Amino acid sequence: MHLWYLKHCRKAVIKPLLHIIKLFSLRREKFYSFIKKTTGLTPGDISIYKQAFIHKSAMIKGKDKRFINNERLEYLGDAMLGAIVANELYNRFPNKNEGFLTKTRSRIVNRSLLNDIALKMGMGKWVNAQSKIDISQTSILGDALEALIGAVYVDKGYQVCEKFVIDKIVHQYIDLKLVARKDSNYKSLLIEWGQKHKKSVHFITEEKHISEGAAPTFIARAAIEGEVIGQGEGFSKKEAQQNAARNTLKELHNKETN
C-alpha cells in the first residue's frame, strides 16, 4: 500500500512537470522557427534573439545576477537601422540633397512606422512585457524591432544585418518613393513655419501621472512666441511633441483660412 502510494504521488508530480517541459520546448521551437522565417537566417545564438523580445517591464535576472532586457540591443539596432537606411537612400536618390535624405530617413525610422511594421511581422506574439501593458498602444513593438536588428548584428555581423534590414524590412514593408513624397515630420514643419514667419517655437514636455504598472505617457505643448497653441500626448517625448506640432499646425491653418 505504501509503495503504491509513493508511485501514485510520483506520477502525480512528474506528469504535470513533463507537460510543462513539453510546452516550454514546443514554444522554444516555434520561436526559433519564427526568427528563422522573419529574418531569413539560421540563428547562431538564439539567446540573443530571446533577449531582443524582453521589455524592461518584464526583465529577468541572468546567471550573473544582472537584469536582462532588450534596451542595449535596441540602442544598437537603432544605430544600425539609421546607418543602413541612410546608405540605401544615398544610393537610391543620387540627385537629392542632404535635407531630403535626412527628412526621408527620419520618416522611415519613425516610431509609429516601426510599430506598424513589427505588428505586421507578428512580433507582438513573442514580446515579453508586463501583462498590464497593452503593447499595441505603446512603442514596445517598435523598440523590439530595433532590438531584433541589434540581435542580428551581434549574431551575424554588419553585412548580414544590412541584408536583413533591406530585404526583410525596407523592401517588404516600406514604399521608399511614397515615403519620400510624404512629409509627416510635424515638428520640423512647425519649426520651419516659425522660421519663415520669424516667430519663436518651443515645446514644453512633461511626463503624465499614470497608474502603477501602466506604460509611461508624455504631454507636450507647442508654444509660439510664448503662447501655447496646441498640445499632444504620446508614449515617448518625441511622439508627444510630434502630436503637439501636428495639432498646432492644424490650429494655424484654421486661423489662416478663417
PDB file of C-alpha atoms in Angstrom:
ATOM      1  CA  MET A   1       0.000   0.000   0.000  1.00  0.00           C
ATOM      2  CA  HIS A   2       2.773   2.356   0.963  1.00  0.00           C
ATOM      3  CA  LEU A   3       4.747   1.567  -2.226  1.00  0.00           C
ATOM      4  CA  TRP A   4       1.645   2.059  -4.371  1.00  0.00           C
ATOM      5  CA  TYR A   5       1.038   5.437  -2.726  1.00  0.00           C
ATOM      6  CA  LEU A   6       4.597   6.598  -3.444  1.00  0.00           C
ATOM      7  CA  LYS A   7       4.330   5.567  -7.090  1.00  0.00           C
ATOM      8  CA  HIS A   8       0.976   7.312  -7.381  1.00  0.00           C
ATOM      9  CA  CYS A   9       2.381  10.530  -5.867  1.00  0.00           C
ATOM     10  CA  ARG A  10       5.397  10.380  -8.139  1.00  0.00           C
ATOM     11  CA  LYS A  11       3.175  10.133 -11.223  1.00  0.00           C
ATOM     12  CA  ALA A  12       1.000  12.971  -9.958  1.00  0.00           C
ATOM     13  CA  VAL A  13       4.047  15.234  -9.686  1.00  0.00           C
ATOM     14  CA  ILE A  14       6.031  14.117 -12.731  1.00  0.00           C
ATOM     15  CA  LYS A  15       3.184  14.157 -15.259  1.00  0.00           C
ATOM     16  CA  PRO A  16       2.394  17.887 -14.908  1.00  0.00           C
ATOM     17  CA  LEU A  17       6.113  18.675 -14.945  1.00  0.00           C
ATOM     18  CA  LEU A  18       6.602  16.736 -18.162  1.00  0.00           C
ATOM     19  CA  HIS A  19       3.648  18.594 -19.671  1.00  0.00           C
ATOM     20  CA  ILE A  20       5.176  21.947 -18.716  1.00  0.00           C
ATOM     21  CA  ILE A  21       8.562  20.932 -20.127  1.00  0.00           C
ATOM     22  CA  LYS A  22       6.900  19.795 -23.346  1.00  0.00           C
ATOM     23  CA  LEU A  23       5.031  23.093 -23.724  1.00  0.00           C
ATOM     24  CA  PHE A  24       8.197  25.074 -22.997  1.00  0.00           C
ATOM     25  CA  SER A  25      10.128  23.055 -25.558  1.00  0.00           C
ATOM     26  CA  LEU A  26       7.378  23.499 -28.148  1.00  0.00           C
ATOM     27  CA  ARG A  27       7.325  27.280 -27.635  1.00  0.00           C
ATOM     28  CA  ARG A  28      11.102  27.383 -27.921  1.00  0.00           C
ATOM     29  CA  GLU A  29      10.943  25.513 -31.236  1.00  0.00           C
ATOM     30  CA  LYS A  30       8.202  27.836 -32.521  1.00  0.00           C
ATOM     31  CA  PHE A  31      10.222  30.908 -31.527  1.00  0.00           C
ATOM     32  CA  TYR A  32      13.267  29.522 -33.336  1.00  0.00           C
ATOM     33  CA  SER A  33      11.132  28.939 -36.453  1.00  0.00           C
ATOM     34  CA  PHE A  34       9.678  32.450 -36.169  1.00  0.00           C
ATOM     35  CA  ILE A  35      13.121  34.034 -36.034  1.00  0.00           C
ATOM     36  CA  LYS A  36      14.320  31.928 -38.953  1.00  0.00           C
ATOM     37  CA  LYS A  37      11.285  32.817 -41.072  1.00  0.00           C
ATOM     38  CA  THR A  38      11.255  36.508 -40.107  1.00  0.00           C
ATOM     39  CA  THR A  39      14.950  37.185 -40.629  1.00  0.00           C
ATOM     40  CA  GLY A  40      15.643  34.626 -43.342  1.00  0.00           C
ATOM     41  CA  LEU A  41      18.595  33.475 -41.242  1.00  0.00           C
ATOM     42  CA  THR A  42      19.549  30.464 -39.175  1.00  0.00           C
ATOM     43  CA  PRO A  43      20.186  31.845 -35.673  1.00  0.00           C
ATOM     44  CA  GLY A  44      23.613  31.160 -34.237  1.00  0.00           C
ATOM     45  CA  ASP A  45      22.976  32.257 -30.665  1.00  0.00           C
ATOM     46  CA  ILE A  46      19.222  32.032 -30.070  1.00  0.00           C
ATOM     47  CA  SER A  47      19.571  33.567 -26.598  1.00  0.00           C
ATOM     48  CA  ILE A  48      20.437  36.964 -28.075  1.00  0.00           C
ATOM     49  CA  TYR A  49      17.197  36.883 -30.062  1.00  0.00           C
ATOM     50  CA  LYS A  50      15.216  35.968 -26.952  1.00  0.00           C
ATOM     51  CA  GLN A  51      16.716  38.964 -25.193  1.00  0.00           C
ATOM     52  CA  ALA A  52      15.540  41.210 -28.026  1.00  0.00           C
ATOM     53  CA  PHE A  53      11.940  40.446 -27.057  1.00  0.00           C
ATOM     54  CA  ILE A  54      12.246  41.138 -23.318  1.00  0.00           C
ATOM     55  CA  HIS A  55      10.835  44.571 -22.499  1.00  0.00           C
ATOM     56  CA  LYS A  56      12.219  46.311 -19.418  1.00  0.00           C
ATOM     57  CA  SER A  57       8.822  45.917 -17.682  1.00  0.00           C
ATOM     58  CA  ALA A  58       9.386  42.151 -17.691  1.00  0.00           C
ATOM     59  CA  MET A  59      13.179  41.982 -17.378  1.00  0.00           C
ATOM     60  CA  ILE A  60      14.673  38.859 -15.847  1.00  0.00           C
ATOM     61  CA  LYS A  61      17.827  38.039 -13.899  1.00  0.00           C
ATOM     62  CA  GLY A  62      20.606  36.324 -15.781  1.00  0.00           C
ATOM     63  CA  LYS A  63      23.136  33.828 -14.492  1.00  0.00           C
ATOM     64  CA  ASP A  64      25.377  36.685 -13.398  1.00  0.00           C
ATOM     65  CA  LYS A  65      22.512  38.110 -11.289  1.00  0.00           C
ATOM     66  CA  ARG A  66      22.192  41.145 -13.583  1.00  0.00           C
ATOM     67  CA  PHE A  67      18.820  42.094 -15.023  1.00  0.00           C
ATOM     68  CA  ILE A  68      18.309  41.343 -18.716  1.00  0.00           C
ATOM     69  CA  ASN A  69      16.122  43.316 -21.126  1.00  0.00           C
ATOM     70  CA  ASN A  70      16.300  44.495 -24.728  1.00  0.00           C
ATOM     71  CA  GLU A  71      17.366  48.118 -24.160  1.00  0.00           C
ATOM     72  CA  ARG A  72      21.032  47.615 -25.097  1.00  0.00           C
ATOM     73  CA  LEU A  73      20.085  45.705 -28.246  1.00  0.00           C
ATOM     74  CA  GLU A  74      17.527  48.412 -29.065  1.00  0.00           C
ATOM     75  CA  TYR A  75      20.260  51.043 -28.815  1.00  0.00           C
ATOM     76  CA  LEU A  76      22.464  49.026 -31.164  1.00  0.00           C
ATOM     77  CA  GLY A  77      19.631  48.273 -33.592  1.00  0.00           C
ATOM     78  CA  ASP A  78      18.627  51.930 -33.728  1.00  0.00           C
ATOM     79  CA  ALA A  79      22.161  52.851 -34.803  1.00  0.00           C
ATOM     80  CA  MET A  80      22.299  50.028 -37.381  1.00  0.00           C
ATOM     81  CA  LEU A  81      18.877  50.896 -38.819  1.00  0.00           C
ATOM     82  CA  GLY A  82      19.785  54.570 -39.165  1.00  0.00           C
ATOM     83  CA  ALA A  83      23.080  53.807 -40.913  1.00  0.00           C
ATOM     84  CA  ILE A  84      21.623  51.174 -43.254  1.00  0.00           C
ATOM     85  CA  VAL A  85      18.629  53.307 -44.246  1.00  0.00           C
ATOM     86  CA  ALA A  86      20.904  56.330 -44.766  1.00  0.00           C
ATOM     87  CA  ASN A  87      23.113  54.317 -47.129  1.00  0.00           C
ATOM     88  CA  GLU A  88      20.108  52.922 -49.018  1.00  0.00           C
ATOM     89  CA  LEU A  89      18.635  56.404 -49.519  1.00  0.00           C
ATOM     90  CA  TYR A  90      22.019  57.798 -50.554  1.00  0.00           C
ATOM     91  CA  ASN A  91      22.253  55.192 -53.324  1.00  0.00           C
ATOM     92  CA  ARG A  92      18.548  55.257 -54.282  1.00  0.00           C
ATOM     93  CA  PHE A  93      18.300  59.046 -54.660  1.00  0.00           C
ATOM     94  CA  PRO A  94      21.669  60.231 -56.080  1.00  0.00           C
ATOM     95  CA  ASN A  95      20.350  63.673 -57.078  1.00  0.00           C
ATOM     96  CA  LYS A  96      18.702  64.605 -53.774  1.00  0.00           C
ATOM     97  CA  ASN A  97      20.297  66.930 -51.232  1.00  0.00           C
ATOM     98  CA  GLU A  98      21.167  66.307 -47.580  1.00  0.00           C
ATOM     99  CA  GLY A  99      17.947  67.860 -46.302  1.00  0.00           C
ATOM    100  CA  PHE A 100      15.797  65.498 -48.366  1.00  0.00           C
ATOM    101  CA  LEU A 101      17.827  62.452 -47.306  1.00  0.00           C
ATOM    102  CA  THR A 102      17.667  63.406 -43.617  1.00  0.00           C
ATOM    103  CA  LYS A 103      13.904  64.008 -43.672  1.00  0.00           C
ATOM    104  CA  THR A 104      13.195  60.783 -45.563  1.00  0.00           C
ATOM    105  CA  ARG A 105      15.346  58.753 -43.177  1.00  0.00           C
ATOM    106  CA  SER A 106      13.531  60.244 -40.163  1.00  0.00           C
ATOM    107  CA  ARG A 107      10.187  59.179 -41.646  1.00  0.00           C
ATOM    108  CA  ILE A 108      11.399  55.598 -42.083  1.00  0.00           C
ATOM    109  CA  VAL A 109      12.867  55.241 -38.592  1.00  0.00           C
ATOM    110  CA  ASN A 110       9.755  56.915 -37.166  1.00  0.00           C
ATOM    111  CA  ARG A 111       8.478  55.029 -34.117  1.00  0.00           C
ATOM    112  CA  SER A 112       4.912  54.854 -35.444  1.00  0.00           C
ATOM    113  CA  LEU A 113       6.039  53.221 -38.691  1.00  0.00           C
ATOM    114  CA  LEU A 114       8.326  50.785 -36.858  1.00  0.00           C
ATOM    115  CA  ASN A 115       5.459  49.807 -34.545  1.00  0.00           C
ATOM    116  CA  ASP A 116       3.265  49.104 -37.559  1.00  0.00           C
ATOM    117  CA  ILE A 117       5.942  47.021 -39.285  1.00  0.00           C
ATOM    118  CA  ALA A 118       6.629  44.993 -36.129  1.00  0.00           C
ATOM    119  CA  LEU A 119       2.907  44.308 -35.775  1.00  0.00           C
ATOM    120  CA  LYS A 120       2.690  43.090 -39.380  1.00  0.00           C
ATOM    121  CA  MET A 121       5.733  40.879 -38.810  1.00  0.00           C
ATOM    122  CA  GLY A 122       3.871  39.145 -35.978  1.00  0.00           C
ATOM    123  CA  MET A 123       6.287  40.233 -33.263  1.00  0.00           C
ATOM    124  CA  GLY A 124       3.512  41.019 -30.789  1.00  0.00           C
ATOM    125  CA  LYS A 125       3.029  37.334 -30.023  1.00  0.00           C
ATOM    126  CA  TRP A 126       6.598  36.969 -28.794  1.00  0.00           C
ATOM    127  CA  VAL A 127       7.265  40.206 -26.911  1.00  0.00           C
ATOM    128  CA  ASN A 128       7.637  39.608 -23.190  1.00  0.00           C
ATOM    129  CA  ALA A 129       6.144  42.629 -21.393  1.00  0.00           C
ATOM    130  CA  GLN A 130       4.214  43.257 -18.212  1.00  0.00           C
ATOM    131  CA  SER A 131       0.693  41.908 -18.655  1.00  0.00           C
ATOM    132  CA  LYS A 132      -0.949  45.201 -17.642  1.00  0.00           C
ATOM    133  CA  ILE A 133       0.567  46.958 -20.653  1.00  0.00           C
ATOM    134  CA  ASP A 134      -1.306  46.981 -23.974  1.00  0.00           C
ATOM    135  CA  ILE A 135       1.737  46.868 -26.244  1.00  0.00           C
ATOM    136  CA  SER A 136      -0.256  47.883 -29.328  1.00  0.00           C
ATOM    137  CA  GLN A 137      -0.715  51.304 -27.696  1.00  0.00           C
ATOM    138  CA  THR A 138       2.966  51.796 -26.869  1.00  0.00           C
ATOM    139  CA  SER A 139       6.336  51.926 -28.619  1.00  0.00           C
ATOM    140  CA  ILE A 140       7.235  48.465 -27.278  1.00  0.00           C
ATOM    141  CA  LEU A 141       6.865  46.710 -30.649  1.00  0.00           C
ATOM    142  CA  GLY A 142       8.993  49.270 -32.476  1.00  0.00           C
ATOM    143  CA  ASP A 143      11.606  49.029 -29.740  1.00  0.00           C
ATOM    144  CA  ALA A 144      11.612  45.236 -30.092  1.00  0.00           C
ATOM    145  CA  LEU A 145      12.082  45.525 -33.867  1.00  0.00           C
ATOM    146  CA  GLU A 146      15.154  47.693 -33.324  1.00  0.00           C
ATOM    147  CA  ALA A 147      16.373  45.205 -30.715  1.00  0.00           C
ATOM    148  CA  LEU A 148      15.897  42.387 -33.246  1.00  0.00           C
ATOM    149  CA  ILE A 149      18.040  44.313 -35.727  1.00  0.00           C
ATOM    150  CA  GLY A 150      20.635  44.681 -32.983  1.00  0.00           C
ATOM    151  CA  ALA A 151      20.470  40.944 -32.278  1.00  0.00           C
ATOM    152  CA  VAL A 152      21.057  40.102 -35.947  1.00  0.00           C
ATOM    153  CA  TYR A 153      24.060  42.429 -35.969  1.00  0.00           C
ATOM    154  CA  VAL A 154      25.543  40.844 -32.825  1.00  0.00           C
ATOM    155  CA  ASP A 155      24.908  37.314 -34.113  1.00  0.00           C
ATOM    156  CA  LYS A 156      25.806  37.714 -37.786  1.00  0.00           C
ATOM    157  CA  GLY A 157      27.696  40.975 -38.343  1.00  0.00           C
ATOM    158  CA  TYR A 158      27.028  44.133 -40.322  1.00  0.00           C
ATOM    159  CA  GLN A 159      26.684  42.767 -43.868  1.00  0.00           C
ATOM    160  CA  VAL A 160      24.090  40.153 -42.894  1.00  0.00           C
ATOM    161  CA  CYS A 161      22.294  42.722 -40.746  1.00  0.00           C
ATOM    162  CA  GLU A 162      22.190  45.132 -43.692  1.00  0.00           C
ATOM    163  CA  LYS A 163      20.724  42.460 -45.958  1.00  0.00           C
ATOM    164  CA  PHE A 164      18.073  41.635 -43.335  1.00  0.00           C
ATOM    165  CA  VAL A 165      17.026  45.283 -42.965  1.00  0.00           C
ATOM    166  CA  ILE A 166      16.860  45.924 -46.711  1.00  0.00           C
ATOM    167  CA  ASP A 167      15.298  42.622 -47.829  1.00  0.00           C
ATOM    168  CA  LYS A 168      13.007  41.809 -44.919  1.00  0.00           C
ATOM    169  CA  ILE A 169      12.005  45.279 -43.691  1.00  0.00           C
ATOM    170  CA  VAL A 170      12.517  48.026 -46.265  1.00  0.00           C
ATOM    171  CA  HIS A 171      11.582  46.099 -49.422  1.00  0.00           C
ATOM    172  CA  GLN A 172       8.701  44.216 -47.813  1.00  0.00           C
ATOM    173  CA  TYR A 173       7.044  46.938 -45.764  1.00  0.00           C
ATOM    174  CA  ILE A 174       8.201  50.360 -46.992  1.00  0.00           C
ATOM    175  CA  ASP A 175       7.495  52.156 -50.278  1.00  0.00           C
ATOM    176  CA  LEU A 176      10.527  54.441 -50.435  1.00  0.00           C
ATOM    177  CA  LYS A 177       9.137  56.598 -53.231  1.00  0.00           C
ATOM    178  CA  LEU A 178       5.885  57.112 -51.325  1.00  0.00           C
ATOM    179  CA  VAL A 179       7.709  57.916 -48.098  1.00  0.00           C
ATOM    180  CA  ALA A 180       9.946  60.359 -49.983  1.00  0.00           C
ATOM    181  CA  ARG A 181       6.882  62.279 -51.183  1.00  0.00           C
ATOM    182  CA  LYS A 182       5.237  62.391 -47.760  1.00  0.00           C
ATOM    183  CA  ASP A 183       6.306  64.852 -45.087  1.00  0.00           C
ATOM    184  CA  SER A 184       4.944  63.780 -41.702  1.00  0.00           C
ATOM    185  CA  ASN A 185       7.657  65.303 -39.508  1.00  0.00           C
ATOM    186  CA  TYR A 186       5.247  67.796 -37.997  1.00  0.00           C
ATOM    187  CA  LYS A 187       7.775  69.160 -35.541  1.00  0.00           C
ATOM    188  CA  SER A 188      10.165  70.088 -38.348  1.00  0.00           C
ATOM    189  CA  LEU A 189       7.307  71.609 -40.337  1.00  0.00           C
ATOM    190  CA  LEU A 190       6.268  73.736 -37.359  1.00  0.00           C
ATOM    191  CA  ILE A 191       9.845  74.893 -36.753  1.00  0.00           C
ATOM    192  CA  GLU A 192      10.141  75.774 -40.448  1.00  0.00           C
ATOM    193  CA  TRP A 193       6.871  77.723 -40.183  1.00  0.00           C
ATOM    194  CA  GLY A 194       8.318  79.669 -37.245  1.00  0.00           C
ATOM    195  CA  GLN A 195      11.495  80.466 -39.163  1.00  0.00           C
ATOM    196  CA  LYS A 196       9.506  81.603 -42.172  1.00  0.00           C
ATOM    197  CA  HIS A 197       7.300  83.911 -40.070  1.00  0.00           C
ATOM    198  CA  LYS A 198      10.168  84.959 -37.774  1.00  0.00           C
ATOM    199  CA  LYS A 199       8.419  83.617 -34.664  1.00  0.00           C
ATOM    200  CA  SER A 200       9.910  81.537 -31.850  1.00  0.00           C
ATOM    201  CA  VAL A 201       8.684  77.957 -31.464  1.00  0.00           C
ATOM    202  CA  HIS A 202       9.404  75.802 -28.437  1.00  0.00           C
ATOM    203  CA  PHE A 203       7.985  72.702 -26.758  1.00  0.00           C
ATOM    204  CA  ILE A 204       7.103  72.076 -23.123  1.00  0.00           C
ATOM    205  CA  THR A 205       7.116  68.344 -22.395  1.00  0.00           C
ATOM    206  CA  GLU A 206       6.317  66.549 -19.154  1.00  0.00           C
ATOM    207  CA  GLU A 207       5.549  63.022 -18.026  1.00  0.00           C
ATOM    208  CA  LYS A 208       1.882  62.359 -17.355  1.00  0.00           C
ATOM    209  CA  HIS A 209       0.876  60.938 -13.977  1.00  0.00           C
ATOM    210  CA  ILE A 210      -0.050  57.293 -14.532  1.00  0.00           C
ATOM    211  CA  SER A 211      -1.190  54.333 -12.503  1.00  0.00           C
ATOM    212  CA  GLU A 212       1.337  51.746 -11.349  1.00  0.00           C
ATOM    213  CA  GLY A 213       2.158  49.145 -13.998  1.00  0.00           C
ATOM    214  CA  ALA A 214       0.992  51.228 -16.956  1.00  0.00           C
ATOM    215  CA  ALA A 215       3.325  52.400 -19.709  1.00  0.00           C
ATOM    216  CA  PRO A 216       4.622  55.952 -19.180  1.00  0.00           C
ATOM    217  CA  THR A 217       2.990  58.663 -21.281  1.00  0.00           C
ATOM    218  CA  PHE A 218       4.007  62.231 -22.010  1.00  0.00           C
ATOM    219  CA  ILE A 219       2.197  65.506 -22.686  1.00  0.00           C
ATOM    220  CA  ALA A 220       3.779  68.106 -24.931  1.00  0.00           C
ATOM    221  CA  ARG A 221       2.620  71.682 -25.550  1.00  0.00           C
ATOM    222  CA  ALA A 222       3.762  73.666 -28.566  1.00  0.00           C
ATOM    223  CA  ALA A 223       4.178  77.375 -27.886  1.00  0.00           C
ATOM    224  CA  ILE A 224       4.627  80.163 -30.428  1.00  0.00           C
ATOM    225  CA  GLU A 225       6.026  83.403 -29.076  1.00  0.00           C
ATOM    226  CA  GLY A 226       5.350  82.008 -25.603  1.00  0.00           C
ATOM    227  CA  GLU A 227       1.679  81.241 -26.300  1.00  0.00           C
ATOM    228  CA  VAL A 228       0.592  77.578 -26.194  1.00  0.00           C
ATOM    229  CA  ILE A 229      -1.297  76.844 -29.412  1.00  0.00           C
ATOM    230  CA  GLY A 230      -1.621  73.052 -29.386  1.00  0.00           C
ATOM    231  CA  GLN A 231      -0.786  70.007 -27.311  1.00  0.00           C
ATOM    232  CA  GLY A 232      -0.452  66.276 -27.809  1.00  0.00           C
ATOM    233  CA  GLU A 233       0.182  63.029 -25.954  1.00  0.00           C
ATOM    234  CA  GLY A 234       2.420  60.079 -26.702  1.00  0.00           C
ATOM    235  CA  PHE A 235       4.284  57.130 -25.228  1.00  0.00           C
ATOM    236  CA  SER A 236       7.579  58.950 -25.778  1.00  0.00           C
ATOM    237  CA  LYS A 237       8.602  62.606 -25.639  1.00  0.00           C
ATOM    238  CA  LYS A 238       9.224  62.550 -29.376  1.00  0.00           C
ATOM    239  CA  GLU A 239       5.773  61.163 -30.150  1.00  0.00           C
ATOM    240  CA  ALA A 240       4.076  63.674 -27.841  1.00  0.00           C
ATOM    241  CA  GLN A 241       5.910  66.569 -29.489  1.00  0.00           C
ATOM    242  CA  GLN A 242       5.003  65.326 -32.972  1.00  0.00           C
ATOM    243  CA  ASN A 243       1.322  65.168 -31.982  1.00  0.00           C
ATOM    244  CA  ALA A 244       1.509  68.613 -30.393  1.00  0.00           C
ATOM    245  CA  ALA A 245       3.128  70.029 -33.533  1.00  0.00           C
ATOM    246  CA  ARG A 246       0.503  68.418 -35.767  1.00  0.00           C
ATOM    247  CA  ASN A 247      -2.354  69.886 -33.702  1.00  0.00           C
ATOM    248  CA  THR A 248      -0.643  73.276 -33.686  1.00  0.00           C
ATOM    249  CA  LEU A 249      -0.275  73.249 -37.471  1.00  0.00           C
ATOM    250  CA  LYS A 250      -3.997  72.496 -37.732  1.00  0.00           C
ATOM    251  CA  GLU A 251      -4.804  75.464 -35.489  1.00  0.00           C
ATOM    252  CA  LEU A 252      -2.549  77.750 -37.515  1.00  0.00           C
ATOM    253  CA  HIS A 253      -4.149  76.550 -40.745  1.00  0.00           C
ATOM    254  CA  ASN A 254      -7.649  77.199 -39.355  1.00  0.00           C
ATOM    255  CA  LYS A 255      -6.654  80.733 -38.296  1.00  0.00           C
ATOM    256  CA  GLU A 256      -5.179  81.480 -41.702  1.00  0.00           C
ATOM    257  CA  THR A 257      -8.268  80.234 -43.580  1.00  0.00           C
ATOM    258  CA  ASN A 258     -10.855  81.967 -41.313  1.00  0.00           C
TER     259      ASN A 258
END
